[in-house]
Short mmCIF file of N, CA and C in Angstrom, two decimals:
data_model
loop_
_atom_site.label_atom_id
_atom_site.label_comp_id
_atom_site.label_asym_id
_atom_site.label_seq_id
_atom_site.Cartn_x
_atom_site.Cartn_y
_atom_site.Cartn_z
N UNK A 13 11.01 15.63 -18.21
CA UNK A 13 9.76 15.92 -18.90
C UNK A 13 8.63 15.17 -18.22
N UNK A 14 7.52 15.84 -18.01
CA UNK A 14 6.34 15.24 -17.39
C UNK A 14 5.15 15.54 -18.29
N UNK A 15 4.37 14.52 -18.56
CA UNK A 15 3.12 14.69 -19.31
C UNK A 15 1.96 14.38 -18.38
N UNK A 16 0.93 15.20 -18.44
CA UNK A 16 -0.20 15.08 -17.52
C UNK A 16 -1.50 14.95 -18.32
N UNK A 17 -2.34 14.01 -17.89
CA UNK A 17 -3.62 13.81 -18.57
C UNK A 17 -4.72 13.73 -17.51
N UNK A 18 -5.67 14.67 -17.57
CA UNK A 18 -6.79 14.69 -16.62
C UNK A 18 -7.95 13.86 -17.15
N UNK A 19 -8.75 13.37 -16.22
CA UNK A 19 -9.99 12.69 -16.56
C UNK A 19 -10.94 12.80 -15.38
N UNK A 20 -12.21 12.46 -15.64
CA UNK A 20 -13.17 12.42 -14.55
C UNK A 20 -14.15 13.59 -14.50
N UNK A 21 -13.97 14.55 -15.40
CA UNK A 21 -14.91 15.66 -15.42
C UNK A 21 -16.27 15.22 -15.92
N UNK A 22 -17.25 16.12 -15.82
CA UNK A 22 -18.58 15.81 -16.30
C UNK A 22 -19.61 16.77 -15.77
N UNK A 23 -20.86 16.37 -15.93
CA UNK A 23 -22.00 17.17 -15.48
C UNK A 23 -22.57 16.54 -14.22
N UNK A 24 -22.76 17.36 -13.21
CA UNK A 24 -23.29 16.87 -11.94
C UNK A 24 -24.23 17.93 -11.36
N UNK A 25 -25.20 17.49 -10.60
CA UNK A 25 -26.12 18.43 -9.95
C UNK A 25 -25.47 19.04 -8.72
N UNK A 26 -25.91 20.21 -8.35
CA UNK A 26 -25.42 20.86 -7.14
C UNK A 26 -25.60 19.92 -5.95
N UNK A 27 -24.57 19.87 -5.11
CA UNK A 27 -24.57 18.97 -3.97
C UNK A 27 -23.94 17.62 -4.26
N UNK A 28 -23.68 17.35 -5.52
CA UNK A 28 -23.09 16.08 -5.91
C UNK A 28 -21.58 16.07 -5.79
N UNK A 29 -21.00 14.95 -6.24
CA UNK A 29 -19.56 14.74 -6.12
C UNK A 29 -18.97 14.28 -7.45
N UNK A 30 -17.71 14.58 -7.61
CA UNK A 30 -16.92 14.08 -8.73
C UNK A 30 -15.51 13.83 -8.24
N UNK A 31 -14.83 12.89 -8.87
CA UNK A 31 -13.40 12.69 -8.59
C UNK A 31 -12.62 12.84 -9.89
N UNK A 32 -11.73 13.79 -9.89
CA UNK A 32 -10.85 13.99 -11.03
C UNK A 32 -9.55 13.21 -10.81
N UNK A 33 -9.00 12.74 -11.91
CA UNK A 33 -7.72 12.05 -11.88
C UNK A 33 -6.75 12.75 -12.81
N UNK A 34 -5.49 12.68 -12.45
CA UNK A 34 -4.43 13.25 -13.28
C UNK A 34 -3.33 12.19 -13.37
N UNK A 35 -3.21 11.59 -14.54
CA UNK A 35 -2.19 10.57 -14.75
C UNK A 35 -0.93 11.22 -15.29
N UNK A 36 0.19 10.92 -14.65
CA UNK A 36 1.45 11.54 -15.03
C UNK A 36 2.42 10.52 -15.59
N UNK A 37 3.17 10.94 -16.57
CA UNK A 37 4.26 10.10 -17.09
C UNK A 37 5.57 10.79 -16.76
N UNK A 38 6.61 10.01 -16.64
CA UNK A 38 7.89 10.61 -16.29
C UNK A 38 8.36 10.08 -14.95
N UNK A 39 9.59 9.68 -14.89
CA UNK A 39 10.10 9.03 -13.69
C UNK A 39 10.25 9.98 -12.52
N UNK A 40 10.25 11.29 -12.76
CA UNK A 40 10.47 12.22 -11.67
C UNK A 40 9.17 12.75 -11.08
N UNK A 41 8.02 12.16 -11.49
CA UNK A 41 6.74 12.64 -11.00
C UNK A 41 6.72 12.73 -9.48
N UNK A 42 7.29 11.74 -8.83
CA UNK A 42 7.17 11.66 -7.38
C UNK A 42 7.87 12.81 -6.67
N UNK A 43 8.74 13.55 -7.35
CA UNK A 43 9.46 14.64 -6.70
C UNK A 43 8.82 16.00 -6.95
N UNK A 44 7.74 16.05 -7.69
CA UNK A 44 7.12 17.31 -8.04
C UNK A 44 6.02 17.69 -7.07
N UNK A 45 5.92 18.96 -6.77
CA UNK A 45 4.71 19.51 -6.17
C UNK A 45 3.62 19.46 -7.25
N UNK A 46 2.43 19.04 -6.86
CA UNK A 46 1.34 18.93 -7.82
C UNK A 46 0.19 19.84 -7.41
N UNK A 47 -0.52 20.34 -8.39
CA UNK A 47 -1.64 21.21 -8.09
C UNK A 47 -2.80 21.01 -9.05
N UNK A 48 -3.97 21.39 -8.57
CA UNK A 48 -5.17 21.48 -9.40
C UNK A 48 -5.56 22.95 -9.51
N UNK A 49 -5.88 23.35 -10.72
CA UNK A 49 -6.33 24.70 -11.00
C UNK A 49 -7.66 24.62 -11.73
N UNK A 50 -8.36 25.75 -11.78
CA UNK A 50 -9.58 25.81 -12.58
C UNK A 50 -9.71 27.18 -13.21
N UNK A 51 -10.40 27.19 -14.33
CA UNK A 51 -10.66 28.45 -15.01
C UNK A 51 -12.06 28.45 -15.57
N UNK A 52 -12.86 29.38 -15.10
CA UNK A 52 -14.22 29.55 -15.60
C UNK A 52 -14.21 30.59 -16.72
N UNK A 53 -15.21 30.55 -17.60
CA UNK A 53 -15.25 31.52 -18.71
C UNK A 53 -15.20 32.96 -18.21
N UNK A 54 -14.32 33.74 -18.77
CA UNK A 54 -14.21 35.15 -18.41
C UNK A 54 -13.51 35.42 -17.10
N UNK A 55 -12.99 34.36 -16.47
CA UNK A 55 -12.32 34.54 -15.18
C UNK A 55 -10.88 34.07 -15.27
N UNK A 56 -10.07 34.54 -14.32
CA UNK A 56 -8.68 34.12 -14.27
C UNK A 56 -8.57 32.70 -13.71
N UNK A 57 -7.51 32.04 -14.12
CA UNK A 57 -7.25 30.71 -13.57
C UNK A 57 -6.90 30.85 -12.09
N UNK A 58 -7.43 29.92 -11.29
CA UNK A 58 -7.15 29.95 -9.87
C UNK A 58 -6.77 28.57 -9.39
N UNK A 59 -5.94 28.53 -8.37
CA UNK A 59 -5.56 27.26 -7.78
C UNK A 59 -6.67 26.79 -6.86
N UNK A 60 -6.94 25.49 -6.87
CA UNK A 60 -7.95 24.95 -5.96
C UNK A 60 -7.35 23.95 -4.98
N UNK A 61 -6.16 23.45 -5.25
CA UNK A 61 -5.52 22.53 -4.31
C UNK A 61 -4.08 22.29 -4.74
N UNK A 62 -3.25 22.00 -3.77
CA UNK A 62 -1.86 21.63 -4.05
C UNK A 62 -1.42 20.58 -3.04
N UNK A 63 -0.48 19.73 -3.45
CA UNK A 63 0.00 18.67 -2.57
C UNK A 63 1.50 18.54 -2.75
N UNK A 64 2.21 18.39 -1.64
CA UNK A 64 3.65 18.26 -1.68
C UNK A 64 4.07 16.94 -2.30
N UNK A 65 5.36 16.82 -2.58
CA UNK A 65 5.85 15.66 -3.31
C UNK A 65 5.59 14.36 -2.56
N UNK A 66 5.60 14.42 -1.22
CA UNK A 66 5.37 13.20 -0.44
C UNK A 66 3.95 13.07 0.07
N UNK A 67 3.10 14.02 -0.31
CA UNK A 67 1.71 13.98 0.13
C UNK A 67 1.50 14.45 1.55
N UNK A 68 2.55 14.89 2.20
CA UNK A 68 2.43 15.24 3.60
C UNK A 68 1.82 16.58 3.87
N UNK A 69 1.82 17.46 2.88
CA UNK A 69 1.27 18.80 3.05
C UNK A 69 0.33 19.12 1.90
N UNK A 70 -0.76 19.80 2.24
CA UNK A 70 -1.72 20.19 1.23
C UNK A 70 -2.13 21.64 1.44
N UNK A 71 -2.69 22.21 0.39
CA UNK A 71 -3.19 23.59 0.44
C UNK A 71 -4.53 23.66 -0.28
N UNK A 72 -5.46 24.41 0.32
CA UNK A 72 -6.76 24.68 -0.30
C UNK A 72 -7.12 26.14 -0.06
N UNK A 73 -7.63 26.83 -1.02
CA UNK A 73 -8.18 28.16 -0.75
C UNK A 73 -9.50 28.00 0.00
N UNK A 74 -9.94 29.07 0.62
CA UNK A 74 -11.17 29.01 1.42
C UNK A 74 -12.38 28.59 0.59
N UNK A 75 -12.37 28.90 -0.70
CA UNK A 75 -13.54 28.62 -1.54
C UNK A 75 -13.83 27.14 -1.68
N UNK A 76 -12.84 26.28 -1.46
CA UNK A 76 -13.06 24.84 -1.62
C UNK A 76 -12.70 24.05 -0.37
N UNK A 77 -12.17 24.71 0.63
CA UNK A 77 -11.74 24.02 1.84
C UNK A 77 -12.91 23.28 2.46
N UNK A 78 -12.67 22.08 2.92
CA UNK A 78 -13.66 21.19 3.54
C UNK A 78 -14.60 20.56 2.53
N UNK A 79 -14.45 20.89 1.25
CA UNK A 79 -15.26 20.24 0.20
C UNK A 79 -14.39 19.44 -0.76
N UNK A 80 -13.19 19.91 -1.03
CA UNK A 80 -12.29 19.25 -1.96
C UNK A 80 -11.15 18.59 -1.20
N UNK A 81 -10.69 17.45 -1.72
CA UNK A 81 -9.55 16.76 -1.13
C UNK A 81 -8.60 16.33 -2.23
N UNK A 82 -7.35 16.73 -2.10
CA UNK A 82 -6.32 16.35 -3.06
C UNK A 82 -5.51 15.19 -2.49
N UNK A 83 -5.12 14.27 -3.36
CA UNK A 83 -4.29 13.15 -2.92
C UNK A 83 -3.44 12.69 -4.10
N UNK A 84 -2.44 11.90 -3.79
CA UNK A 84 -1.60 11.37 -4.87
C UNK A 84 -1.18 9.95 -4.52
N UNK A 85 -1.07 9.14 -5.57
CA UNK A 85 -0.64 7.76 -5.43
C UNK A 85 0.64 7.63 -6.25
N UNK A 86 1.77 7.63 -5.56
CA UNK A 86 3.05 7.61 -6.27
C UNK A 86 3.24 6.32 -7.03
N UNK A 87 2.74 5.22 -6.51
CA UNK A 87 2.89 3.93 -7.19
C UNK A 87 2.18 3.93 -8.53
N UNK A 88 1.08 4.69 -8.61
CA UNK A 88 0.30 4.75 -9.85
C UNK A 88 0.60 5.99 -10.67
N UNK A 89 1.51 6.84 -10.17
CA UNK A 89 1.81 8.11 -10.85
C UNK A 89 0.53 8.90 -11.14
N UNK A 90 -0.35 8.94 -10.16
CA UNK A 90 -1.65 9.58 -10.37
C UNK A 90 -1.99 10.48 -9.19
N UNK A 91 -2.60 11.59 -9.52
CA UNK A 91 -3.09 12.52 -8.51
C UNK A 91 -4.61 12.60 -8.64
N UNK A 92 -5.27 12.88 -7.55
CA UNK A 92 -6.72 12.91 -7.54
C UNK A 92 -7.23 14.20 -6.92
N UNK A 93 -8.45 14.56 -7.29
CA UNK A 93 -9.16 15.64 -6.62
C UNK A 93 -10.59 15.16 -6.38
N UNK A 94 -10.88 14.87 -5.13
CA UNK A 94 -12.24 14.50 -4.74
C UNK A 94 -13.00 15.77 -4.44
N UNK A 95 -14.09 15.97 -5.15
CA UNK A 95 -14.88 17.19 -5.00
C UNK A 95 -16.27 16.82 -4.51
N UNK A 96 -16.61 17.28 -3.33
CA UNK A 96 -17.91 17.02 -2.73
C UNK A 96 -18.69 18.31 -2.57
N UNK A 97 -19.99 18.17 -2.34
CA UNK A 97 -20.85 19.33 -2.12
C UNK A 97 -20.63 20.38 -3.21
N UNK A 98 -20.64 19.95 -4.44
CA UNK A 98 -20.34 20.85 -5.55
C UNK A 98 -21.41 21.92 -5.70
N UNK A 99 -20.96 23.09 -6.11
CA UNK A 99 -21.82 24.24 -6.29
C UNK A 99 -21.75 24.70 -7.75
N UNK A 100 -22.76 25.39 -8.23
CA UNK A 100 -22.69 25.91 -9.61
C UNK A 100 -21.45 26.76 -9.86
N UNK A 101 -20.99 27.46 -8.85
CA UNK A 101 -19.79 28.30 -9.03
C UNK A 101 -18.51 27.49 -9.15
N UNK A 102 -18.58 26.18 -8.97
CA UNK A 102 -17.42 25.32 -9.20
C UNK A 102 -17.27 24.96 -10.68
N UNK A 103 -18.24 25.35 -11.47
CA UNK A 103 -18.18 25.06 -12.90
C UNK A 103 -16.97 25.73 -13.54
N UNK A 104 -16.15 24.94 -14.21
CA UNK A 104 -14.91 25.45 -14.82
C UNK A 104 -14.21 24.30 -15.54
N UNK A 105 -13.18 24.66 -16.28
CA UNK A 105 -12.24 23.65 -16.78
C UNK A 105 -11.18 23.47 -15.70
N UNK A 106 -10.95 22.23 -15.34
CA UNK A 106 -9.99 21.91 -14.28
C UNK A 106 -8.72 21.35 -14.90
N UNK A 107 -7.59 21.87 -14.43
CA UNK A 107 -6.29 21.48 -14.94
C UNK A 107 -5.42 20.93 -13.81
N UNK A 108 -4.64 19.94 -14.10
CA UNK A 108 -3.60 19.55 -13.16
C UNK A 108 -2.27 20.09 -13.66
N UNK A 109 -1.36 20.31 -12.72
CA UNK A 109 -0.09 20.91 -13.06
C UNK A 109 1.00 20.39 -12.13
N UNK A 110 2.23 20.46 -12.60
CA UNK A 110 3.38 19.98 -11.84
C UNK A 110 4.42 21.08 -11.72
N UNK A 111 5.00 21.15 -10.53
CA UNK A 111 6.01 22.17 -10.23
C UNK A 111 7.30 21.50 -9.81
N UNK A 112 8.40 21.84 -10.49
CA UNK A 112 9.70 21.23 -10.17
C UNK A 112 10.49 22.04 -9.16
N UNK A 113 9.96 23.19 -8.75
CA UNK A 113 10.67 24.05 -7.81
C UNK A 113 9.74 24.44 -6.66
N UNK A 114 9.36 23.47 -5.84
CA UNK A 114 8.40 23.77 -4.79
C UNK A 114 9.01 24.61 -3.67
N UNK A 115 8.14 25.35 -3.02
CA UNK A 115 8.48 26.10 -1.83
C UNK A 115 7.35 25.85 -0.85
N UNK A 116 7.52 24.85 0.00
CA UNK A 116 6.41 24.39 0.83
C UNK A 116 5.36 23.78 -0.07
N UNK A 117 4.13 24.26 0.02
CA UNK A 117 3.07 23.81 -0.89
C UNK A 117 2.80 24.87 -1.94
N UNK A 118 3.75 25.75 -2.12
CA UNK A 118 3.68 26.71 -3.20
C UNK A 118 4.76 26.41 -4.23
N UNK A 119 4.68 27.06 -5.35
CA UNK A 119 5.68 26.90 -6.40
C UNK A 119 6.47 28.19 -6.49
N UNK A 120 7.81 28.07 -6.48
CA UNK A 120 8.65 29.26 -6.45
C UNK A 120 8.73 29.95 -7.81
N UNK A 121 8.12 29.33 -8.80
CA UNK A 121 8.05 29.91 -10.14
C UNK A 121 6.81 29.36 -10.80
N UNK A 122 6.44 29.81 -11.99
CA UNK A 122 5.24 29.24 -12.63
C UNK A 122 5.37 27.72 -12.76
N UNK A 123 4.24 27.03 -12.59
CA UNK A 123 4.21 25.59 -12.75
C UNK A 123 4.79 25.21 -14.12
N UNK A 124 5.54 24.11 -14.10
CA UNK A 124 6.29 23.73 -15.30
C UNK A 124 5.43 23.01 -16.34
N UNK A 125 4.55 22.14 -15.89
CA UNK A 125 3.81 21.27 -16.81
C UNK A 125 2.32 21.33 -16.51
N UNK A 126 1.53 21.25 -17.58
CA UNK A 126 0.08 21.35 -17.47
C UNK A 126 -0.59 20.27 -18.30
N UNK A 127 -1.73 19.82 -17.78
CA UNK A 127 -2.57 18.94 -18.57
C UNK A 127 -3.46 19.73 -19.50
N UNK A 128 -4.29 19.01 -20.25
CA UNK A 128 -5.13 19.66 -21.26
C UNK A 128 -6.44 20.17 -20.67
N UNK A 129 -6.77 19.75 -19.49
CA UNK A 129 -7.98 20.21 -18.81
C UNK A 129 -9.16 19.27 -18.99
N UNK A 130 -10.05 19.29 -18.02
CA UNK A 130 -11.29 18.52 -18.08
C UNK A 130 -12.42 19.40 -17.57
N UNK A 131 -13.55 19.36 -18.27
CA UNK A 131 -14.67 20.25 -17.95
C UNK A 131 -15.49 19.68 -16.80
N UNK A 132 -15.78 20.53 -15.85
CA UNK A 132 -16.69 20.21 -14.75
C UNK A 132 -17.84 21.21 -14.82
N UNK A 133 -19.06 20.69 -14.91
CA UNK A 133 -20.24 21.54 -14.97
C UNK A 133 -21.19 21.12 -13.85
N UNK A 134 -21.56 22.08 -13.02
CA UNK A 134 -22.45 21.82 -11.90
C UNK A 134 -23.75 22.57 -12.15
N UNK A 135 -24.83 21.82 -12.28
CA UNK A 135 -26.12 22.44 -12.54
C UNK A 135 -26.85 22.73 -11.24
N UNK A 136 -27.65 23.79 -11.27
CA UNK A 136 -28.37 24.19 -10.04
C UNK A 136 -29.73 23.51 -9.97
#
């Protein structure tokens, strides 16, 4: 069992930065593929970053590549998402998630565990 708690969301002006954190409980956290997702009102949830269990591989969609950076600190059982050059279209609720059945930097089935989400609002 893994429990995930996000923090670090807020209101920021376009061009600004935020760092989200995802604190995980559970001794097996270090073996999970981890991901960040977001969902804007009226839109489907989309992945914005993923990181392998050892941090050696990452994935970003083109929409956030070169602006967002995912990382994890196994000693602290925490994952991060550094978001730079934020745009109004980045406004969404951001969720962290854990996958127990990774396939590279993808998940071979739906992610197993989800946090409650944190709101990120980017004003123009």
